[in-house]
Coordinates of C-alpha atoms (C1' of nucleotides) in Angstrom, one line a residue:
Chain W
M121 CA 24.4 -29.5 13.6
S122 CA 20.7 -29.6 14.0
D123 CA 21.0 -26.0 15.1
A124 CA 22.7 -25.0 11.9
R125 CA 20.1 -26.7 9.9
S126 CA 17.4 -24.9 11.9
V127 CA 19.0 -21.6 11.1
A128 CA 19.2 -22.5 7.4
T129 CA 15.5 -23.4 7.3
K130 CA 14.5 -20.2 9.0
R131 CA 16.5 -18.3 6.4
T132 CA 14.9 -20.1 3.6
L133 CA 11.4 -19.3 4.9
V134 CA 12.2 -15.6 5.4
A135 CA 13.7 -15.4 1.9
A136 CA 10.7 -17.2 0.4
T137 CA 8.3 -14.9 2.2
M138 CA 10.1 -11.8 0.8
Q139 CA 10.0 -13.4 -2.7
V140 CA 6.2 -14.1 -2.6
I141 CA 5.4 -10.6 -1.4
R142 CA 7.6 -9.1 -4.1
E143 CA 6.3 -11.2 -6.9
Q144 CA 2.6 -11.7 -5.9
G145 CA 1.9 -9.2 -3.2
I146 CA 0.8 -9.6 0.5
G147 CA -2.5 -10.9 -0.7
A148 CA -0.9 -14.1 -2.0
I149 CA 0.8 -14.9 1.3
S150 CA -0.1 -18.2 3.0
A151 CA 1.9 -20.9 4.7
R152 CA 1.5 -22.9 1.5
S153 CA 2.6 -20.3 -1.0
I154 CA 5.7 -19.6 1.1
A155 CA 6.5 -23.2 1.5
T156 CA 6.2 -23.8 -2.2
A157 CA 8.4 -20.8 -3.0
G158 CA 11.1 -22.1 -0.6
S159 CA 10.6 -25.8 -1.5
V160 CA 10.1 -26.7 2.2
N161 CA 7.3 -28.2 4.2
Q162 CA 4.3 -26.1 5.1
A163 CA 4.3 -27.1 8.8
L164 CA 7.8 -25.6 9.3
V165 CA 6.3 -22.1 9.1
F166 CA 4.4 -22.8 12.4
Y167 CA 7.3 -24.8 14.0
H168 CA 9.8 -21.9 13.5
F169 CA 7.6 -18.8 13.6
G170 CA 4.4 -19.8 15.3
S171 CA 2.2 -18.3 12.7
V172 CA 2.2 -16.9 9.1
E173 CA 1.9 -13.4 10.6
G174 CA 5.0 -14.0 12.7
L175 CA 7.0 -15.0 9.7
V176 CA 5.8 -12.0 7.6
A177 CA 6.7 -9.7 10.5
Q178 CA 10.2 -11.1 10.7
A179 CA 10.6 -11.0 6.9
C180 CA 9.5 -7.3 6.8
L181 CA 11.9 -6.4 9.6
E182 CA 14.9 -8.3 8.0
S183 CA 14.2 -7.0 4.5
T184 CA 14.2 -3.4 5.8
A185 CA 17.3 -3.9 8.1
E186 CA 19.2 -5.3 5.1
R187 CA 18.5 -2.3 2.9
V188 CA 19.0 0.3 5.6
A189 CA 22.4 -1.2 6.5
L190 CA 23.5 -0.9 2.9
L191 CA 22.2 2.6 2.7
E192 CA 23.6 3.9 6.0
P193 CA 27.2 4.6 4.9
R194 CA 26.0 6.2 1.7
L195 CA 23.7 8.6 3.6
A196 CA 26.5 9.3 6.1
A197 CA 28.6 10.5 3.2
V198 CA 26.0 12.9 1.9
T199 CA 26.8 16.6 2.4
T200 CA 24.4 18.4 0.1
F201 CA 20.7 18.2 -0.8
G202 CA 21.7 17.5 -4.4
G203 CA 23.7 14.5 -3.1
L204 CA 20.8 13.3 -1.1
V205 CA 18.5 13.3 -4.1
E206 CA 21.2 11.4 -6.1
V207 CA 21.3 8.7 -3.4
A208 CA 17.5 8.5 -3.6
G209 CA 17.7 8.0 -7.3
R210 CA 20.1 5.2 -7.0
L211 CA 18.0 3.6 -4.3
H212 CA 15.0 3.7 -6.5
A213 CA 16.9 2.1 -9.4
E214 CA 18.2 -0.7 -7.1
E215 CA 14.7 -1.4 -5.9
R216 CA 13.9 -3.0 -9.3
E217 CA 16.3 -5.8 -8.3
A218 CA 16.0 -6.0 -4.5
G219 CA 12.5 -4.8 -3.8
N220 CA 12.9 -4.2 -0.1
V221 CA 10.8 -1.1 -0.1
T222 CA 8.1 -3.0 -2.0
V223 CA 8.0 -5.6 0.8
L224 CA 7.7 -2.8 3.3
A225 CA 4.9 -1.1 1.3
Q226 CA 3.0 -4.3 0.9
V227 CA 3.2 -5.3 4.6
L228 CA 2.3 -1.7 5.5
A229 CA -0.9 -2.1 3.5
G230 CA -1.5 -5.5 5.1
S231 CA -1.0 -4.1 8.6
H232 CA -4.2 -2.1 8.5
A233 CA -6.2 -3.3 11.5
N234 CA -3.5 -6.0 12.2
P235 CA -1.6 -5.3 15.5
T236 CA 1.1 -7.9 14.9
L237 CA 2.1 -6.6 11.5
A238 CA 1.6 -3.0 12.6
E239 CA 4.2 -3.5 15.3
A240 CA 6.7 -4.9 12.8
V241 CA 6.0 -2.2 10.2
G242 CA 6.4 0.5 12.9
R243 CA 9.8 -0.8 13.8
S244 CA 10.8 -1.2 10.1
L245 CA 9.7 2.4 9.4
A246 CA 11.7 3.6 12.4
L247 CA 14.8 2.0 11.0
W248 CA 14.4 4.0 7.8
N249 CA 13.3 7.2 9.5
E250 CA 16.3 7.2 11.9
Q251 CA 18.7 7.3 8.9
V252 CA 16.7 9.8 6.9
R253 CA 16.1 12.1 9.9
A254 CA 19.8 12.1 10.9
T255 CA 20.8 13.0 7.3
L256 CA 18.2 15.7 7.0
Q257 CA 19.1 17.2 10.4
R258 CA 22.7 17.5 9.3
L259 CA 21.7 19.1 6.0
L260 CA 19.1 21.4 7.5
A261 CA 21.6 22.8 10.0
G262 CA 22.5 26.2 8.6
S263 CA 20.2 25.9 5.6
P264 CA 17.5 28.6 5.1
V265 CA 15.0 25.8 4.6
A266 CA 15.2 25.1 8.3
E267 CA 13.1 28.3 8.7
V268 CA 10.0 26.5 7.5
L269 CA 10.7 22.7 7.8
D270 CA 12.1 20.6 10.6
A271 CA 13.8 17.2 10.1
D272 CA 10.8 15.3 11.5
A273 CA 8.3 16.7 9.1
L274 CA 10.6 16.4 6.1
T275 CA 11.4 12.8 7.1
D276 CA 7.8 11.8 7.1
L277 CA 7.2 13.4 3.7
V278 CA 10.3 11.7 2.2
S279 CA 9.4 8.2 3.5
A280 CA 5.8 8.5 2.4
T281 CA 6.9 9.6 -1.1
F282 CA 9.2 6.6 -1.4
V283 CA 6.6 4.1 -0.2
G284 CA 4.1 5.5 -2.6
L285 CA 6.5 5.6 -5.5
E286 CA 7.4 1.9 -5.1
L287 CA 3.8 0.9 -4.6
M288 CA 2.8 2.6 -7.8
E289 CA 5.7 1.3 -9.7
P290 CA 3.8 -1.6 -11.4
T291 CA 1.1 0.8 -12.6
R292 CA 3.5 3.1 -14.4
S293 CA 3.4 2.9 -18.2
R294 CA 6.5 4.9 -18.8
E295 CA 9.4 3.9 -16.5
D296 CA 11.5 7.1 -16.9
V297 CA 8.9 9.3 -15.2
V298 CA 10.3 8.8 -11.7
S299 CA 13.9 9.3 -12.8
G300 CA 12.9 12.4 -14.6
A301 CA 11.2 13.8 -11.6
L302 CA 14.1 13.0 -9.3
A303 CA 16.5 14.6 -11.8
G304 CA 14.4 17.8 -11.7
I305 CA 14.2 17.8 -7.9
G306 CA 17.9 17.2 -7.9
R307 CA 18.5 20.3 -9.9
L308 CA 16.3 22.3 -7.6
A309 CA 18.3 20.9 -4.7
A310 CA 21.6 21.7 -6.4
A311 CA 20.5 25.3 -7.0
L312 CA 19.7 25.5 -3.3
D313 CA 23.1 24.1 -2.3
D314 CA 25.0 26.5 -4.6
L315 CA 23.3 29.6 -3.2
G316 CA 25.8 32.4 -2.5
P317 CA 25.9 34.0 1.0
V318 CA 23.9 37.0 -0.2
S319 CA 21.0 35.0 -1.8
R320 CA 21.2 32.7 1.2
R321 CA 20.5 35.5 3.6
A322 CA 17.8 36.9 1.3
L323 CA 16.0 33.5 1.1
R324 CA 16.2 33.1 4.8
S325 CA 14.6 36.4 5.5
V326 CA 11.8 35.8 3.0
L327 CA 11.0 32.5 4.5
R328 CA 11.1 33.9 8.0
S329 CA 8.5 36.6 7.1
T330 CA 6.2 34.4 5.0
P331 CA 3.1 33.7 7.1
Chain P
M176 CA -39.7 -1.4 -9.2
S177 CA -37.4 -4.4 -9.1
D178 CA -35.0 -2.2 -11.0
A179 CA -34.9 0.4 -8.3
R180 CA -34.4 -2.2 -5.7
S181 CA -31.5 -3.7 -7.7
V182 CA -29.8 -0.3 -7.8
A183 CA -30.3 0.2 -4.1
T184 CA -28.7 -3.2 -3.4
K185 CA -25.7 -2.4 -5.7
R186 CA -25.2 0.8 -3.9
T187 CA -25.3 -0.9 -0.5
L188 CA -22.7 -3.4 -1.6
V189 CA -20.4 -0.8 -3.0
A190 CA -20.7 1.3 0.1
A191 CA -20.1 -1.7 2.3
T192 CA -17.0 -2.6 0.3
M193 CA -15.6 0.8 0.8
Q194 CA -16.3 0.6 4.5
V195 CA -14.6 -2.7 5.0
I196 CA -11.5 -1.6 3.1
R197 CA -11.4 1.7 5.1
E198 CA -11.9 0.0 8.5
Q199 CA -10.1 -3.3 8.1
G200 CA -8.1 -3.1 4.9
I201 CA -8.1 -5.0 1.6
G202 CA -6.9 -8.1 3.4
A203 CA -10.2 -8.4 5.2
I204 CA -12.3 -8.2 2.0
S205 CA -14.5 -11.2 1.3
A206 CA -18.0 -11.7 0.0
R207 CA -19.0 -12.5 3.5
S208 CA -17.4 -9.6 5.3
I209 CA -18.9 -7.2 2.7
A210 CA -22.4 -8.8 3.1
T211 CA -22.2 -8.5 6.9
A212 CA -21.1 -4.8 6.7
G213 CA -24.1 -4.1 4.4
S214 CA -26.6 -6.4 6.1
V215 CA -27.3 -8.2 2.9
N216 CA -27.0 -11.7 1.6
Q217 CA -23.6 -12.9 0.5
A218 CA -24.8 -14.4 -2.8
L219 CA -25.9 -11.0 -4.0
V220 CA -22.2 -10.0 -4.5
F221 CA -22.0 -12.6 -7.2
Y222 CA -25.4 -11.9 -8.7
H223 CA -24.7 -8.2 -9.1
F224 CA -21.0 -8.1 -9.7
G225 CA -19.9 -11.5 -10.8
S226 CA -17.1 -11.8 -8.3
V227 CA -15.6 -10.2 -5.3
E228 CA -12.9 -8.7 -7.4
G229 CA -15.5 -7.1 -9.7
L230 CA -17.1 -5.5 -6.7
V231 CA -13.9 -4.2 -5.3
A232 CA -12.9 -2.8 -8.7
Q233 CA -16.2 -0.9 -8.9
A234 CA -15.9 0.4 -5.4
C235 CA -12.4 1.7 -6.0
L236 CA -13.5 3.5 -9.1
E237 CA -16.6 5.0 -7.5
S238 CA -14.7 6.0 -4.4
T239 CA -12.1 7.8 -6.5
A240 CA -14.6 9.4 -8.8
E241 CA -16.6 10.8 -5.9
R242 CA -13.5 12.4 -4.3
V243 CA -12.1 13.7 -7.6
A244 CA -15.5 15.3 -8.5
L245 CA -15.5 17.2 -5.2
L246 CA -11.9 18.3 -5.7
E247 CA -12.2 19.4 -9.4
P248 CA -13.7 22.8 -8.8
R249 CA -11.3 23.6 -6.0
L250 CA -8.3 22.7 -8.1
A251 CA -9.6 24.8 -11.0
A252 CA -9.7 27.8 -8.7
V253 CA -6.1 27.4 -7.7
T254 CA -3.8 30.0 -9.1
T255 CA -0.6 29.7 -7.0
F256 CA 1.6 26.9 -5.7
G257 CA 0.8 28.1 -2.2
G258 CA -2.9 27.7 -3.0
L259 CA -2.3 24.2 -4.3
V260 CA -0.5 23.1 -1.1
E261 CA -3.4 24.6 0.9
V262 CA -5.9 22.5 -1.1
A263 CA -3.7 19.5 -0.5
G264 CA -3.8 20.2 3.3
R265 CA -7.6 20.4 3.3
L266 CA -7.8 17.2 1.3
H267 CA -5.6 15.4 3.8
A268 CA -7.7 16.6 6.7
E269 CA -10.9 15.5 5.0
E270 CA -9.5 12.0 4.4
R271 CA -9.9 11.2 8.1
E272 CA -13.7 11.3 7.5
A273 CA -14.1 10.1 4.0
G274 CA -11.1 7.8 3.4
N275 CA -11.3 7.7 -0.4
V276 CA -7.5 7.9 -0.9
T277 CA -7.2 5.1 1.7
V278 CA -9.4 2.9 -0.4
L279 CA -7.4 3.7 -3.4
A280 CA -4.1 3.0 -1.6
Q281 CA -5.4 -0.3 -0.2
V282 CA -6.7 -1.5 -3.6
L283 CA -3.4 -0.4 -5.2
A284 CA -1.5 -2.6 -2.8
G285 CA -4.0 -5.5 -3.5
S286 CA -3.6 -5.0 -7.3
H287 CA -0.1 -6.4 -7.2
A288 CA -0.2 -9.3 -9.7
N289 CA -3.9 -9.0 -10.1
P290 CA -4.9 -7.8 -13.6
T291 CA -8.6 -7.1 -12.7
L292 CA -7.8 -4.8 -9.8
A293 CA -4.8 -3.3 -11.6
E294 CA -7.1 -2.2 -14.4
A295 CA -9.5 -0.5 -12.0
V296 CA -6.6 1.1 -10.1
G297 CA -5.1 2.3 -13.3
R298 CA -8.3 4.1 -14.2
S299 CA -8.7 5.5 -10.7
L300 CA -5.2 6.9 -10.7
A301 CA -5.8 8.4 -14.1
L302 CA -8.8 10.3 -12.7
W303 CA -6.6 11.8 -10.1
N304 CA -3.7 12.5 -12.3
E305 CA -5.8 14.2 -15.0
Q306 CA -6.8 16.9 -12.4
V307 CA -3.4 17.2 -10.8
R308 CA -1.6 17.4 -14.1
A309 CA -4.0 20.1 -15.5
T310 CA -3.5 22.2 -12.4
L311 CA 0.3 21.8 -12.4
Q312 CA 0.5 22.5 -16.1
R313 CA -1.3 25.8 -15.5
L314 CA 0.9 26.8 -12.6
L315 CA 4.2 25.7 -14.3
A316 CA 3.5 27.9 -17.3
G317 CA 5.7 30.9 -16.8
S318 CA 7.2 29.5 -13.6
P319 CA 11.0 29.2 -13.4
V320 CA 10.5 25.7 -12.0
A321 CA 9.4 24.6 -15.5
E322 CA 13.1 24.7 -16.4
V323 CA 13.7 21.5 -14.5
L324 CA 10.3 19.8 -13.9
D325 CA 7.4 19.0 -16.3
A326 CA 3.8 18.5 -15.3
D327 CA 4.0 14.7 -15.9
A328 CA 6.9 14.1 -13.6
L329 CA 5.6 16.4 -10.8
T330 CA 2.1 14.8 -11.0
D331 CA 3.6 11.3 -10.5
L332 CA 5.5 12.6 -7.5
V333 CA 2.5 14.4 -5.9
S334 CA 0.2 11.4 -6.4
A335 CA 2.8 9.0 -4.9
T336 CA 3.3 11.2 -1.9
F337 CA -0.4 11.4 -1.2
V338 CA -0.9 7.7 -1.5
G339 CA 2.1 7.0 0.8
L340 CA 0.9 9.6 3.3
E341 CA -2.5 8.0 3.6
L342 CA -1.2 4.5 3.8
M343 CA 1.1 5.5 6.6
E344 CA -1.5 7.4 8.5
P345 CA -2.4 4.6 10.9
T346 CA 1.3 4.2 11.9
R347 CA 1.9 7.8 12.8
S348 CA 2.2 8.5 16.5
R349 CA 1.9 12.3 16.4
E350 CA -0.9 13.4 14.1
D351 CA 0.3 16.9 13.4
V352 CA 3.5 15.9 11.6
V353 CA 1.8 15.9 8.2
S354 CA 0.1 19.2 8.7
G355 CA 3.4 20.6 9.9
A356 CA 5.2 19.4 6.8
L357 CA 2.5 20.7 4.5
A358 CA 2.6 24.1 6.2
G359 CA 6.4 24.2 5.6
I360 CA 6.0 23.2 2.0
G361 CA 3.3 25.8 1.7
R362 CA 5.6 28.6 2.9
L363 CA 8.3 27.5 0.4
A364 CA 5.7 27.5 -2.3
A365 CA 4.4 30.9 -1.2
A366 CA 7.9 32.3 -1.4
L367 CA 8.2 31.0 -4.9
D368 CA 4.8 32.6 -5.8
D369 CA 5.9 36.0 -4.4
L370 CA 9.2 36.2 -6.3
G371 CA 9.7 39.6 -7.9
P372 CA 10.6 39.8 -11.6
V373 CA 14.3 40.2 -11.0
S374 CA 14.6 37.2 -8.6
R375 CA 12.4 35.3 -11.0
R376 CA 14.8 35.8 -13.9
A377 CA 17.8 35.0 -11.7
L378 CA 16.3 31.7 -10.5
R379 CA 15.4 30.8 -14.1
S380 CA 18.9 31.3 -15.3
V381 CA 20.4 29.4 -12.4
L382 CA 18.1 26.4 -13.0
R383 CA 18.8 26.5 -16.7
S384 CA 22.5 26.3 -16.2
T385 CA 22.5 23.7 -13.4
P386 CA 23.6 20.4 -14.9
Chain B
dG17 C1' 13.8 -30.8 12.9
dT18 C1' 11.1 -32.4 9.4
dC19 C1' 7.4 -35.0 7.3
dT20 C1' 2.5 -36.9 6.7
dA21 C1' -2.1 -36.7 7.8
dT22 C1' -5.9 -34.5 9.3
dA23 C1' -9.0 -31.5 12.0
dA24 C1' -11.5 -27.3 12.0
dC25 C1' -12.6 -23.5 9.4
dT26 C1' -13.2 -20.0 5.7
dA27 C1' -13.2 -18.7 1.0
dG28 C1' -15.5 -18.1 -3.8
dA29 C1' -19.1 -19.6 -6.4
dT30 C1' -23.6 -21.8 -7.9
dA31 C1' -28.3 -24.3 -8.0
dG32 C1' -32.7 -24.0 -6.9
dA33 C1' -36.5 -22.6 -3.8
dC34 C1' -39.1 -18.5 -3.1
Chain E
dG229 C1' -33.9 -10.1 -6.9
dT230 C1' -33.2 -12.5 -2.9
dC231 C1' -32.5 -16.4 0.2
dT232 C1' -30.9 -21.1 1.8
dA233 C1' -28.1 -24.8 1.1
dT234 C1' -24.3 -26.7 -0.6
dC235 C1' -20.0 -27.9 -3.3
dT236 C1' -15.2 -27.3 -3.9
dA237 C1' -10.9 -25.6 -2.8
dG238 C1' -7.8 -23.5 0.0
dT239 C1' -6.6 -21.9 4.8
dT240 C1' -4.3 -22.2 9.6
dA241 C1' -2.8 -25.1 12.8
dT242 C1' -1.6 -29.4 15.3
dA243 C1' -0.7 -34.5 16.5
dG244 C1' 2.2 -38.0 15.8
dA245 C1' 5.4 -40.8 12.9
dC246 C1' 10.1 -40.6 11.5

DNA sequence: GTCTATAACTAGATAGAC
DNA sequence: GTCTATCTAGTTATAGAC
């Protein structure tokens, strides 16, 4: 019974940590702000996680794992670049509610010169990148784009864009700019998907010869 | 005389602030850490800037203005998408030394739920976006891509990518991933630049009809 | 496991000497 | 303008009661 209670408390603390980071940013994190958000005692942070850093690391990891698990089946079902951009658009829309990427972005910023957080962020990013890379690898196979971009490079670019996008979200005056941009990218991707065999060969040879 | 000394002290404080943010992140910022980095007295932060926040805001703004001023003539000389990606690649390489985008990214993260910093970040981002948008507007005029993307949307995407890229820089194991990705994007852009009039018209009509 | 109390420290900010 | 000294408030972390 005491074990079940312990688990519940840990859960509360992790959830409260995510909430504080989402609503006030990593700069507002302290054992007290977390305890207040979760309506628990401040000392429990240290009893269960050893330190505030340890709790933040755990929260970052769980927040990311949660989102990646939800996304995994959807990415597995993607068969075209257009479909991938569509999933990206939905993910961005869902972020307003869940804020998992925001948590990752904030902890990423806080991990500068902080080995403990850096380790947690590294593992969180790896969870994302695994999924994105696998999807891109699948889509790139047989695509002319593979002539100039490998999955690793594209993955890094895609992850960075998403992190930057969510970090800048609060600064945006118009909120439809991102969806507009994603729609445009989606149409470019769709055009690429729908290329006939002749244009496909032509594009491939152009990309191959471009210095 | 006392005025010249005052200006020198302000400069020292602003430079020290940038240095602490670059080397230790926004989380390590305090009147004392800044004063130590600049070898000046801690109380001077409040005498010259009123508060730590005020100093950080000023540093963010100056750091950005400095970089944007250096970039402006180079962007003005860009005439192709390939050229734009090339400038972006150089900018990324120079960041390792200067770290101006890193400062912006860190203050951006710290501006979450902080009106003072948010205002400074907003103005800093505007400085960047002005230049990027003007360049993209020029390049998009007459390009088939304009069928699906306007300069505003693309600017937001480009800025977000750059901020995310610099924020993730310390986490990258291999350091040539970004340059590889930029090289690939550059070849795609070059292919777009070199399109003949026939392919150009064909692409335009495809993009216009893509839903 | 959880709570109270507290030690040890660091933060922002200011008054007053120089 | 700059420095020392200091106040206040908030921080991590732990001992010990429950």
